[in-house]
Amino acid sequence: MTTTPAPHERSTPSYPLSWQAVDEACAAVHGVPHADEVELWIHDAREAVAQLVPATGRTTAAAGGAFGAACRLWHGDGFGAASRTVSGTDDVDLLVREAAHAASPQRATARPTPEPTTDDAPRVQPDPLDTAASERLVHETAARLRAVGADVQVVLAQQYQWITSTATGSGLRRSHYHEQTRVLVRCETRHGALLEAAEAQQITADPGIDALVRRITAALDALDDPDCPDALDCPAAPPPPGLPVVLRPQVAAPLVAGLSWLLSGTTALSTPGLEQAVGRRLFPSCLHVDDVPDAHPDGPPMTFDDEGQPARPVQLVDEGRLVGFLHSWDTARRLGHAPNGRGIRMGVGAQPMPRPIALRVAAGRGFMPDDYIDLDCRLENLVTMPRAGRIEMIVAGWAVRGGRRTHRIAPFEFHCDLLKYLRLLRGTGADAEILPLADGASTPSLHFKELP
């Protein structure tokens, strides 16, 4: 994204989104009339970003935007694709011709065939973003974290607005306006770094900072950080053997993010045994997973995907039975399933892949124990899934007896095979949170029979 640096003393606005530019770009879909189908995906985005490094007191800010397009074209047995940032309608016309020139049978992917539609999306005209709001957010977040004893290394606030539009030569047109506010923080401890995030699907001064501060405070308490005002005088020890385990939402996040990978059509295609298990009880009956965009508290993040398919509610695991997958058009066709509107591009240069929109693990199922290992601190270890299906974390927490904390559990490595470990699930808590570090999924505490 092109950005304009801004000093802390003055704010910098982004330039406005343009529905007219999106409409003009979509008209290029008719530039190769002999093709069987041409699909254009247009992405007009703006952002305002601020970063604070408390150790130096330096704040940097930037505002800007980018206009990108991606084209997919089918003709006979051939398939071609091209994508990049574009500068105008002539550039989009050229992009479509590049996709036609690249068409080859070796690149074939399933051709979506959604019904033609009239674009009835509200033409929202938001005010341009301004770095001043992001700068206030980083300073207020840092001040609140310092008040609970956190050694804040960096705070990043990002505000986004974007329009996406999908158009096809056969008459489909779907457009969508969306906005988002996100805050990322990194705090240092003597045991390692803590990474946390908060996010809202709207432009707001508070994307969930109370919950973020609470999660950081709980982690500092578990680590016996001397600057944490809530710390108890309890020595840390290794996890006691034989106790069940409760992963609080911030620690369960990588497992729930792993579920969105496990339950995708791409994983089903590469794991034949998984697709063959549809209809079977693959997990304990306390596990229920779905993806229901309308259930998101900020409203549906998407009502259709980047291939123009309606983003329908999808049930994935029902009382432990595997009942479905997240699908792009291509994965649905290859597995013989119905598409469900989860073909999402993770950038202009990416092809649509199955991704969750509002994944949620049902809360309050099964049971929670009285005596357990309570893990509510996860230290940063860069990659939580170093290879497919393998979760690796560094965690800490408490030993709990009769509902009371008895002593701290020192940081230790928590490694598990995702599918195998989910079979040890015994319950979910009533404390679900929507966590950016869980791919935006609604994540409750997870109770397991034992440590991996």
Short mmCIF file of C-alpha atoms in Angstrom, two decimals:
data_model
loop_
_atom_site.label_atom_id
_atom_site.label_comp_id
_atom_site.label_asym_id
_atom_site.label_seq_id
_atom_site.Cartn_x
_atom_site.Cartn_y
_atom_site.Cartn_z
CA MET A 1 0.00 0.00 0.00
CA THR A 2 1.24 3.47 -0.84
CA THR A 3 1.54 5.54 2.33
CA THR A 4 2.39 9.07 3.29
CA PRO A 5 4.51 9.35 6.47
CA ALA A 6 3.17 11.75 9.06
CA PRO A 7 4.85 13.20 12.13
CA HIS A 8 3.01 12.97 15.43
CA GLU A 9 2.38 16.72 15.49
CA ARG A 10 -0.06 16.69 12.58
CA SER A 11 -2.54 14.20 11.25
CA THR A 12 -2.68 12.95 7.69
CA PRO A 13 -5.97 12.00 5.99
CA SER A 14 -6.36 9.27 3.41
CA TYR A 15 -8.08 10.12 0.15
CA PRO A 16 -11.72 9.01 -0.25
CA LEU A 17 -12.89 5.67 -1.57
CA SER A 18 -14.37 5.86 -5.07
CA TRP A 19 -17.43 3.85 -6.10
CA GLN A 20 -17.19 5.45 -9.54
CA ALA A 21 -13.67 4.08 -10.04
CA VAL A 22 -14.85 0.63 -8.96
CA ASP A 23 -17.77 0.77 -11.42
CA GLU A 24 -15.51 1.87 -14.28
CA ALA A 25 -13.01 -0.89 -13.52
CA CYS A 26 -15.73 -3.55 -13.45
CA ALA A 27 -16.80 -2.58 -16.98
CA ALA A 28 -13.55 -4.10 -18.28
CA VAL A 29 -15.04 -7.55 -17.67
CA HIS A 30 -16.46 -7.35 -21.21
CA GLY A 31 -13.01 -6.75 -22.76
CA VAL A 32 -12.60 -10.35 -24.08
CA PRO A 33 -16.02 -11.11 -25.61
CA HIS A 34 -14.98 -14.51 -27.04
CA ALA A 35 -14.10 -15.99 -23.61
CA ASP A 36 -16.50 -18.44 -21.96
CA GLU A 37 -16.29 -16.43 -18.74
CA VAL A 38 -14.33 -13.50 -17.35
CA GLU A 39 -14.32 -12.66 -13.64
CA LEU A 40 -12.96 -9.39 -12.24
CA TRP A 41 -12.35 -8.71 -8.57
CA ILE A 42 -11.76 -5.05 -7.72
CA HIS A 43 -10.35 -3.92 -4.38
CA ASP A 44 -10.24 -0.24 -3.40
CA ALA A 45 -8.69 0.18 0.06
CA ARG A 46 -7.66 2.95 2.45
CA GLU A 47 -5.79 2.77 5.74
CA ALA A 48 -4.55 4.97 8.57
CA VAL A 49 -1.84 3.46 10.76
CA ALA A 50 0.03 4.64 13.84
CA GLN A 51 2.84 2.98 15.79
CA LEU A 52 4.19 3.91 19.22
CA VAL A 53 7.49 2.71 20.68
CA PRO A 54 7.25 3.76 24.36
CA ALA A 55 10.97 3.26 25.05
CA THR A 56 11.78 6.12 22.69
CA GLY A 57 8.48 7.98 22.88
CA ARG A 58 8.44 8.02 19.08
CA THR A 59 5.16 7.82 17.21
CA THR A 60 5.05 7.24 13.46
CA ALA A 61 1.89 7.47 11.40
CA ALA A 62 0.84 7.01 7.79
CA ALA A 63 -2.28 7.20 5.67
CA GLY A 64 -2.83 6.02 2.14
CA GLY A 65 -4.49 3.52 -0.09
CA ALA A 66 -4.28 1.26 -3.09
CA PHE A 67 -6.50 0.17 -5.97
CA GLY A 68 -6.02 -3.41 -7.13
CA ALA A 69 -7.63 -5.83 -9.56
CA ALA A 70 -7.55 -9.57 -10.14
CA CYS A 71 -8.87 -11.28 -13.26
CA ARG A 72 -9.68 -14.93 -13.90
CA LEU A 73 -10.63 -16.08 -17.39
CA TRP A 74 -11.94 -19.39 -18.76
CA HIS A 75 -12.07 -20.33 -22.45
CA GLY A 76 -12.48 -23.92 -23.60
CA ASP A 77 -10.05 -25.99 -21.55
CA GLY A 78 -7.89 -22.98 -20.78
CA PHE A 79 -7.69 -20.91 -17.63
CA GLY A 80 -5.73 -17.70 -17.13
CA ALA A 81 -5.24 -15.30 -14.26
CA ALA A 82 -3.56 -11.95 -13.69
CA SER A 83 -3.55 -9.50 -10.78
CA ARG A 84 -1.80 -6.35 -9.57
CA THR A 85 -2.24 -2.80 -8.38
CA VAL A 86 -3.79 -0.80 -11.22
CA SER A 87 -3.82 2.90 -12.05
CA GLY A 88 -6.98 3.29 -14.13
CA THR A 89 -9.50 1.67 -16.45
CA ASP A 90 -6.96 1.29 -19.27
CA ASP A 91 -4.74 -0.64 -16.88
CA VAL A 92 -7.65 -2.92 -15.95
CA ASP A 93 -8.35 -3.55 -19.65
CA LEU A 94 -4.70 -4.54 -20.06
CA LEU A 95 -4.94 -6.85 -17.03
CA VAL A 96 -7.88 -8.71 -18.60
CA ARG A 97 -5.92 -9.18 -21.83
CA GLU A 98 -2.96 -10.48 -19.80
CA ALA A 99 -5.21 -13.10 -18.21
CA ALA A 100 -6.44 -14.14 -21.66
CA HIS A 101 -2.87 -14.42 -22.93
CA ALA A 102 -1.92 -16.57 -19.91
CA ALA A 103 -4.78 -19.05 -20.43
CA SER A 104 -3.55 -22.65 -20.39
CA PRO A 105 -5.16 -26.08 -19.75
CA GLN A 106 -2.39 -26.82 -17.23
CA ARG A 107 -3.66 -24.03 -14.96
CA ALA A 108 -7.31 -25.08 -14.98
CA THR A 109 -9.43 -24.37 -11.92
CA ALA A 110 -13.16 -24.76 -11.47
CA ARG A 111 -15.24 -22.07 -13.10
CA PRO A 112 -17.80 -20.55 -10.71
CA THR A 113 -21.33 -20.35 -12.08
CA PRO A 114 -23.25 -18.09 -9.70
CA GLU A 115 -26.58 -16.70 -10.84
CA PRO A 116 -26.51 -13.24 -12.47
CA THR A 117 -27.38 -10.56 -9.92
CA THR A 118 -28.01 -6.85 -9.77
CA ASP A 119 -25.63 -5.04 -7.44
CA ASP A 120 -27.79 -3.69 -4.62
CA ALA A 121 -25.04 -2.92 -2.10
CA PRO A 122 -25.51 0.39 -0.24
CA ARG A 123 -23.15 2.99 -1.68
CA VAL A 124 -21.62 3.98 1.65
CA GLN A 125 -19.64 7.24 1.45
CA PRO A 126 -17.44 7.24 4.58
CA ASP A 127 -15.31 10.13 5.69
CA PRO A 128 -11.63 9.72 4.80
CA LEU A 129 -9.53 8.07 7.49
CA ASP A 130 -7.21 10.23 9.54
CA THR A 131 -4.07 9.23 11.41
CA ALA A 132 -5.09 11.32 14.43
CA ALA A 133 -7.55 8.64 15.59
CA SER A 134 -4.96 5.88 15.26
CA GLU A 135 -2.40 7.96 17.17
CA ARG A 136 -4.82 8.56 20.04
CA LEU A 137 -5.54 4.84 20.15
CA VAL A 138 -1.89 3.77 20.47
CA HIS A 139 -1.19 6.31 23.23
CA GLU A 140 -4.32 5.43 25.22
CA THR A 141 -3.65 1.69 24.88
CA ALA A 142 -0.03 2.07 25.98
CA ALA A 143 -1.03 4.15 29.01
CA ARG A 144 -3.56 1.54 30.13
CA LEU A 145 -1.04 -1.28 29.75
CA ARG A 146 1.63 0.59 31.68
CA ALA A 147 -0.89 1.10 34.48
CA VAL A 148 -1.07 -2.68 35.02
CA GLY A 149 2.71 -3.06 35.03
CA ALA A 150 3.28 -4.08 31.42
CA ASP A 151 6.63 -3.34 29.78
CA VAL A 152 5.19 -2.19 26.46
CA GLN A 153 7.55 -2.56 23.52
CA VAL A 154 5.28 -1.46 20.70
CA VAL A 155 1.64 -0.61 20.04
CA LEU A 156 0.23 -0.57 16.50
CA ALA A 157 -3.23 0.74 15.57
CA GLN A 158 -4.69 0.21 12.11
CA GLN A 159 -7.95 1.52 10.67
CA TYR A 160 -9.16 0.27 7.30
CA GLN A 161 -11.91 1.01 4.79
CA TRP A 162 -12.37 -0.92 1.59
CA ILE A 163 -14.73 -1.68 -1.25
CA THR A 164 -14.62 -5.03 -3.01
CA SER A 165 -16.59 -5.80 -6.14
CA THR A 166 -16.89 -9.02 -8.12
CA ALA A 167 -18.15 -8.82 -11.71
CA THR A 168 -18.45 -11.48 -14.41
CA GLY A 169 -19.11 -11.38 -18.12
CA SER A 170 -22.24 -13.49 -17.57
CA GLY A 171 -23.91 -10.79 -15.50
CA LEU A 172 -22.91 -11.20 -11.86
CA ARG A 173 -22.16 -8.02 -9.92
CA ARG A 174 -21.72 -7.94 -6.15
CA SER A 175 -20.11 -5.15 -4.17
CA HIS A 176 -19.36 -4.71 -0.50
CA TYR A 177 -18.12 -1.94 1.77
CA HIS A 178 -16.31 -2.83 4.95
CA GLU A 179 -14.28 -1.20 7.68
CA GLN A 180 -12.12 -2.42 10.53
CA THR A 181 -10.10 -1.19 13.50
CA ARG A 182 -7.28 -3.32 14.89
CA VAL A 183 -4.76 -2.87 17.70
CA LEU A 184 -1.66 -5.04 18.15
CA VAL A 185 0.58 -4.89 21.23
CA ARG A 186 3.86 -6.53 22.19
CA CYS A 187 4.99 -6.52 25.81
CA GLU A 188 8.29 -7.82 27.16
CA THR A 189 8.68 -10.00 30.26
CA ARG A 190 11.71 -11.76 31.73
CA HIS A 191 10.29 -15.01 30.32
CA GLY A 192 9.67 -13.75 26.79
CA ALA A 193 7.26 -11.53 24.87
CA LEU A 194 3.48 -11.34 25.09
CA LEU A 195 1.56 -10.60 21.89
CA GLU A 196 -2.08 -9.53 21.99
CA ALA A 197 -4.63 -7.95 19.67
CA ALA A 198 -8.08 -6.40 19.64
CA GLU A 199 -10.32 -5.91 16.62
CA ALA A 200 -13.70 -4.49 15.65
CA GLN A 201 -15.47 -4.62 12.29
CA GLN A 202 -16.02 -0.87 12.31
CA ILE A 203 -14.10 2.38 12.67
CA THR A 204 -14.09 2.95 16.41
CA ALA A 205 -12.04 4.45 19.23
CA ASP A 206 -12.39 1.21 21.22
CA PRO A 207 -12.00 -2.11 19.37
CA GLY A 208 -11.94 -4.02 22.68
CA ILE A 209 -9.11 -2.54 24.73
CA ASP A 210 -10.65 -3.55 28.10
CA ALA A 211 -10.47 -7.22 27.16
CA LEU A 212 -6.96 -6.84 25.72
CA VAL A 213 -5.68 -5.26 28.96
CA ARG A 214 -7.39 -7.98 30.99
CA ARG A 215 -5.65 -10.72 28.98
CA ILE A 216 -2.25 -9.06 29.36
CA THR A 217 -2.84 -8.60 33.11
CA ALA A 218 -3.74 -12.29 33.51
CA ALA A 219 -0.58 -13.31 31.65
CA LEU A 220 1.63 -11.08 33.81
CA ASP A 221 0.00 -12.47 36.94
CA ALA A 222 0.69 -16.04 35.81
CA LEU A 223 4.32 -15.17 35.13
CA ASP A 224 4.80 -13.68 38.61
CA ASP A 225 5.86 -10.41 37.06
CA PRO A 226 7.01 -8.25 39.97
CA ASP A 227 5.43 -5.14 38.45
CA CYS A 228 1.97 -6.70 38.16
CA PRO A 229 -0.20 -5.31 41.02
CA ASP A 230 -2.41 -8.44 41.10
CA ALA A 231 0.46 -10.93 41.44
CA LEU A 232 0.21 -13.43 44.30
CA ASP A 233 3.17 -14.64 46.34
CA CYS A 234 3.17 -18.20 44.98
CA PRO A 235 6.32 -19.90 43.64
CA ALA A 236 6.19 -21.35 40.13
CA ALA A 237 6.54 -25.10 39.51
CA PRO A 238 6.22 -27.56 36.61
CA PRO A 239 2.68 -28.68 35.71
CA PRO A 240 1.48 -31.40 38.12
CA PRO A 241 0.80 -34.79 36.48
CA GLY A 242 -2.64 -36.31 36.19
CA LEU A 243 -4.72 -33.13 36.21
CA PRO A 244 -7.07 -32.05 33.41
CA VAL A 245 -6.19 -28.89 31.52
CA VAL A 246 -8.15 -25.71 30.82
CA LEU A 247 -6.87 -23.45 28.05
CA ARG A 248 -8.27 -19.96 28.50
CA PRO A 249 -9.37 -18.22 25.26
CA GLN A 250 -6.06 -16.42 24.69
CA VAL A 251 -4.19 -19.74 24.97
CA ALA A 252 -6.82 -21.73 23.06
CA ALA A 253 -6.60 -19.27 20.13
CA PRO A 254 -4.00 -21.25 18.08
CA LEU A 255 -6.08 -24.43 18.42
CA VAL A 256 -9.22 -22.65 17.24
CA ALA A 257 -7.28 -21.05 14.37
CA GLY A 258 -6.09 -24.58 13.61
CA LEU A 259 -9.73 -25.69 13.44
CA SER A 260 -10.37 -23.22 10.60
CA TRP A 261 -7.46 -24.88 8.75
CA LEU A 262 -8.58 -28.42 9.61
CA LEU A 263 -12.17 -27.77 8.48
CA SER A 264 -11.28 -26.17 5.13
CA GLY A 265 -11.86 -27.75 1.75
CA THR A 266 -8.16 -27.48 0.90
CA THR A 267 -7.25 -29.62 3.94
CA ALA A 268 -9.98 -32.12 3.04
CA LEU A 269 -8.55 -32.42 -0.48
CA SER A 270 -5.06 -33.14 0.83
CA THR A 271 -6.31 -35.49 3.58
CA PRO A 272 -8.58 -38.12 1.98
CA GLY A 273 -9.36 -39.74 5.33
CA LEU A 274 -10.81 -36.46 6.58
CA GLU A 275 -13.29 -36.12 3.73
CA GLN A 276 -14.31 -39.76 4.18
CA ALA A 277 -15.06 -39.07 7.86
CA VAL A 278 -17.98 -36.72 7.07
CA GLY A 279 -20.99 -37.90 9.06
CA ARG A 280 -18.88 -39.72 11.66
CA ARG A 281 -18.28 -38.68 15.26
CA LEU A 282 -14.70 -37.56 14.87
CA PHE A 283 -14.64 -35.48 18.08
CA PRO A 284 -16.25 -35.56 21.54
CA SER A 285 -19.92 -34.55 21.59
CA CYS A 286 -19.12 -31.29 23.43
CA LEU A 287 -17.53 -29.85 20.27
CA HIS A 288 -19.82 -27.85 18.01
CA VAL A 289 -18.32 -25.57 15.36
CA ASP A 290 -20.09 -23.37 12.83
CA ASP A 291 -19.53 -20.25 10.75
CA VAL A 292 -22.52 -17.90 10.85
CA PRO A 293 -21.78 -14.40 9.50
CA ASP A 294 -25.05 -12.91 10.82
CA ALA A 295 -24.12 -13.98 14.37
CA HIS A 296 -21.09 -11.66 14.52
CA PRO A 297 -21.78 -8.92 17.11
CA ASP A 298 -20.59 -6.20 14.70
CA GLY A 299 -22.84 -7.52 11.93
CA PRO A 300 -21.81 -9.90 9.15
CA PRO A 301 -18.18 -9.26 8.10
CA MET A 302 -19.12 -10.52 4.62
CA THR A 303 -22.48 -11.38 3.06
CA PHE A 304 -20.91 -13.03 0.01
CA ASP A 305 -17.41 -14.19 -0.83
CA ASP A 306 -14.89 -12.95 -3.38
CA GLU A 307 -16.35 -15.29 -6.03
CA GLY A 308 -19.81 -13.75 -5.67
CA GLN A 309 -21.28 -16.67 -3.71
CA PRO A 310 -23.66 -15.93 -0.80
CA ALA A 311 -21.90 -16.52 2.52
CA ARG A 312 -24.42 -18.96 3.94
CA PRO A 313 -24.37 -20.24 7.54
CA VAL A 314 -22.18 -23.35 7.60
CA GLN A 315 -22.30 -26.10 10.21
CA LEU A 316 -18.92 -27.84 10.42
CA VAL A 317 -18.99 -30.03 13.55
CA ASP A 318 -22.31 -31.01 15.16
CA GLU A 319 -22.04 -32.62 18.61
CA GLY A 320 -18.71 -34.12 17.59
CA ARG A 321 -19.82 -35.27 14.12
CA LEU A 322 -17.92 -33.86 11.16
CA VAL A 323 -20.63 -32.48 8.89
CA GLY A 324 -18.98 -30.04 6.49
CA PHE A 325 -16.09 -27.90 5.32
CA LEU A 326 -15.41 -24.29 4.40
CA HIS A 327 -15.38 -24.15 0.60
CA SER A 328 -14.30 -22.05 -2.30
CA TRP A 329 -16.02 -22.89 -5.57
CA ASP A 330 -13.04 -24.99 -6.66
CA THR A 331 -12.77 -27.11 -3.49
CA ALA A 332 -16.53 -27.65 -3.42
CA ARG A 333 -16.57 -28.90 -7.03
CA ARG A 334 -13.55 -31.17 -6.54
CA LEU A 335 -15.12 -32.80 -3.48
CA GLY A 336 -18.64 -32.95 -4.89
CA HIS A 337 -20.01 -30.62 -2.21
CA ALA A 338 -22.22 -27.55 -2.49
CA PRO A 339 -20.35 -24.20 -2.43
CA ASN A 340 -20.98 -22.17 0.72
CA GLY A 341 -19.44 -18.78 0.01
CA ARG A 342 -16.03 -19.02 1.70
CA GLY A 343 -13.79 -18.39 -1.34
CA ILE A 344 -11.78 -15.45 0.00
CA ARG A 345 -8.74 -13.67 -1.42
CA MET A 346 -6.03 -12.82 1.12
CA GLY A 347 -4.75 -10.03 -1.08
CA VAL A 348 -4.94 -8.93 -4.71
CA GLY A 349 -2.38 -11.48 -5.85
CA ALA A 350 -4.00 -14.47 -4.12
CA GLN A 351 -6.52 -16.89 -5.58
CA PRO A 352 -9.79 -17.44 -3.65
CA MET A 353 -9.22 -20.03 -0.92
CA PRO A 354 -11.55 -21.42 1.76
CA ARG A 355 -11.45 -19.13 4.80
CA PRO A 356 -13.77 -18.60 7.78
CA ILE A 357 -15.85 -15.45 8.05
CA ALA A 358 -17.28 -15.72 11.57
CA LEU A 359 -16.15 -19.08 12.93
CA ARG A 360 -17.33 -19.93 16.42
CA VAL A 361 -16.75 -22.80 18.83
CA ALA A 362 -19.95 -23.23 20.83
CA ALA A 363 -19.51 -22.19 24.47
CA GLY A 364 -20.89 -23.80 27.62
CA ARG A 365 -20.84 -27.44 26.48
CA GLY A 366 -19.65 -30.50 28.35
CA PHE A 367 -18.28 -29.65 31.79
CA MET A 368 -15.47 -27.73 33.46
CA PRO A 369 -13.41 -29.34 36.27
CA ASP A 370 -12.77 -28.25 39.89
CA ASP A 371 -9.15 -29.43 39.97
CA TYR A 372 -7.13 -28.56 36.88
CA ILE A 373 -4.16 -26.90 35.24
CA ASP A 374 -5.33 -23.40 34.30
CA LEU A 375 -3.32 -21.99 31.38
CA ASP A 376 -3.98 -18.29 30.78
CA CYS A 377 -0.60 -17.09 29.50
CA ARG A 378 0.91 -17.72 26.07
CA LEU A 379 4.36 -16.39 25.25
CA GLU A 380 5.25 -15.43 21.70
CA ASN A 381 7.00 -18.20 19.74
CA LEU A 382 6.57 -16.76 16.20
CA VAL A 383 4.95 -19.84 14.61
CA THR A 384 2.25 -21.82 16.42
CA MET A 385 1.70 -24.30 13.56
CA PRO A 386 5.21 -25.08 12.23
CA ARG A 387 3.80 -27.87 10.11
CA ALA A 388 0.31 -28.93 9.12
CA GLY A 389 -1.73 -30.01 12.12
CA ARG A 390 1.05 -29.53 14.68
CA ILE A 391 0.47 -26.90 17.40
CA GLU A 392 3.45 -25.61 19.38
CA MET A 393 3.16 -23.01 22.15
CA ILE A 394 4.96 -21.77 25.25
CA VAL A 395 2.40 -21.43 28.05
CA ALA A 396 2.10 -20.74 31.77
CA GLY A 397 -0.66 -20.55 34.35
CA TRP A 398 -1.86 -21.99 37.63
CA ALA A 399 -2.56 -25.24 39.44
CA VAL A 400 -6.14 -25.09 40.74
CA ARG A 401 -7.61 -27.29 43.48
CA GLY A 402 -11.23 -27.05 44.54
CA GLY A 403 -11.59 -23.93 42.43
CA ARG A 404 -8.69 -22.15 44.20
CA ARG A 405 -5.26 -21.37 42.80
CA THR A 406 -2.55 -23.20 44.74
CA HIS A 407 0.62 -22.25 42.87
CA ARG A 408 1.92 -20.91 39.59
CA ILE A 409 2.96 -23.16 36.73
CA ALA A 410 6.21 -21.99 35.18
CA PRO A 411 6.40 -21.49 31.40
CA PHE A 412 6.68 -24.79 29.51
CA GLU A 413 6.41 -26.06 25.94
CA PHE A 414 2.94 -27.24 24.94
CA HIS A 415 3.05 -29.32 21.74
CA CYS A 416 0.18 -31.35 20.32
CA ASP A 417 -1.23 -32.96 17.21
CA LEU A 418 -4.39 -30.92 16.66
CA LEU A 419 -6.73 -33.70 15.54
CA LYS A 420 -5.59 -36.15 18.21
CA TYR A 421 -5.71 -33.60 21.00
CA LEU A 422 -9.20 -32.40 20.11
CA ARG A 423 -10.38 -35.94 20.82
CA LEU A 424 -9.45 -35.30 24.47
CA LEU A 425 -11.82 -32.31 24.69
CA ARG A 426 -14.22 -32.56 27.64
CA GLY A 427 -15.91 -29.18 27.70
CA THR A 428 -16.05 -25.54 26.64
CA GLY A 429 -16.39 -22.55 28.97
CA ALA A 430 -19.02 -19.82 28.97
CA ASP A 431 -16.36 -17.15 28.41
CA ALA A 432 -16.13 -17.01 24.60
CA GLU A 433 -14.27 -14.05 23.10
CA ILE A 434 -13.78 -13.04 19.48
CA LEU A 435 -10.01 -13.08 19.09
CA PRO A 436 -7.99 -11.74 16.13
CA LEU A 437 -5.24 -14.25 16.95
CA ALA A 438 -7.80 -17.05 16.43
CA ASP A 439 -8.61 -15.84 12.89
CA GLY A 440 -11.41 -13.72 14.37
CA ALA A 441 -13.17 -16.80 15.75
CA SER A 442 -15.40 -16.84 18.82
CA THR A 443 -13.19 -18.79 21.23
CA PRO A 444 -14.21 -20.14 24.66
CA SER A 445 -12.00 -21.82 27.25
CA LEU A 446 -11.29 -25.44 26.28
CA HIS A 447 -11.18 -28.24 28.88
CA PHE A 448 -9.04 -31.25 27.96
CA LYS A 449 -8.65 -34.57 29.74
CA GLU A 450 -4.90 -34.09 30.18
CA LEU A 451 -1.79 -32.41 28.83
CA PRO A 452 -0.60 -33.60 25.40
#
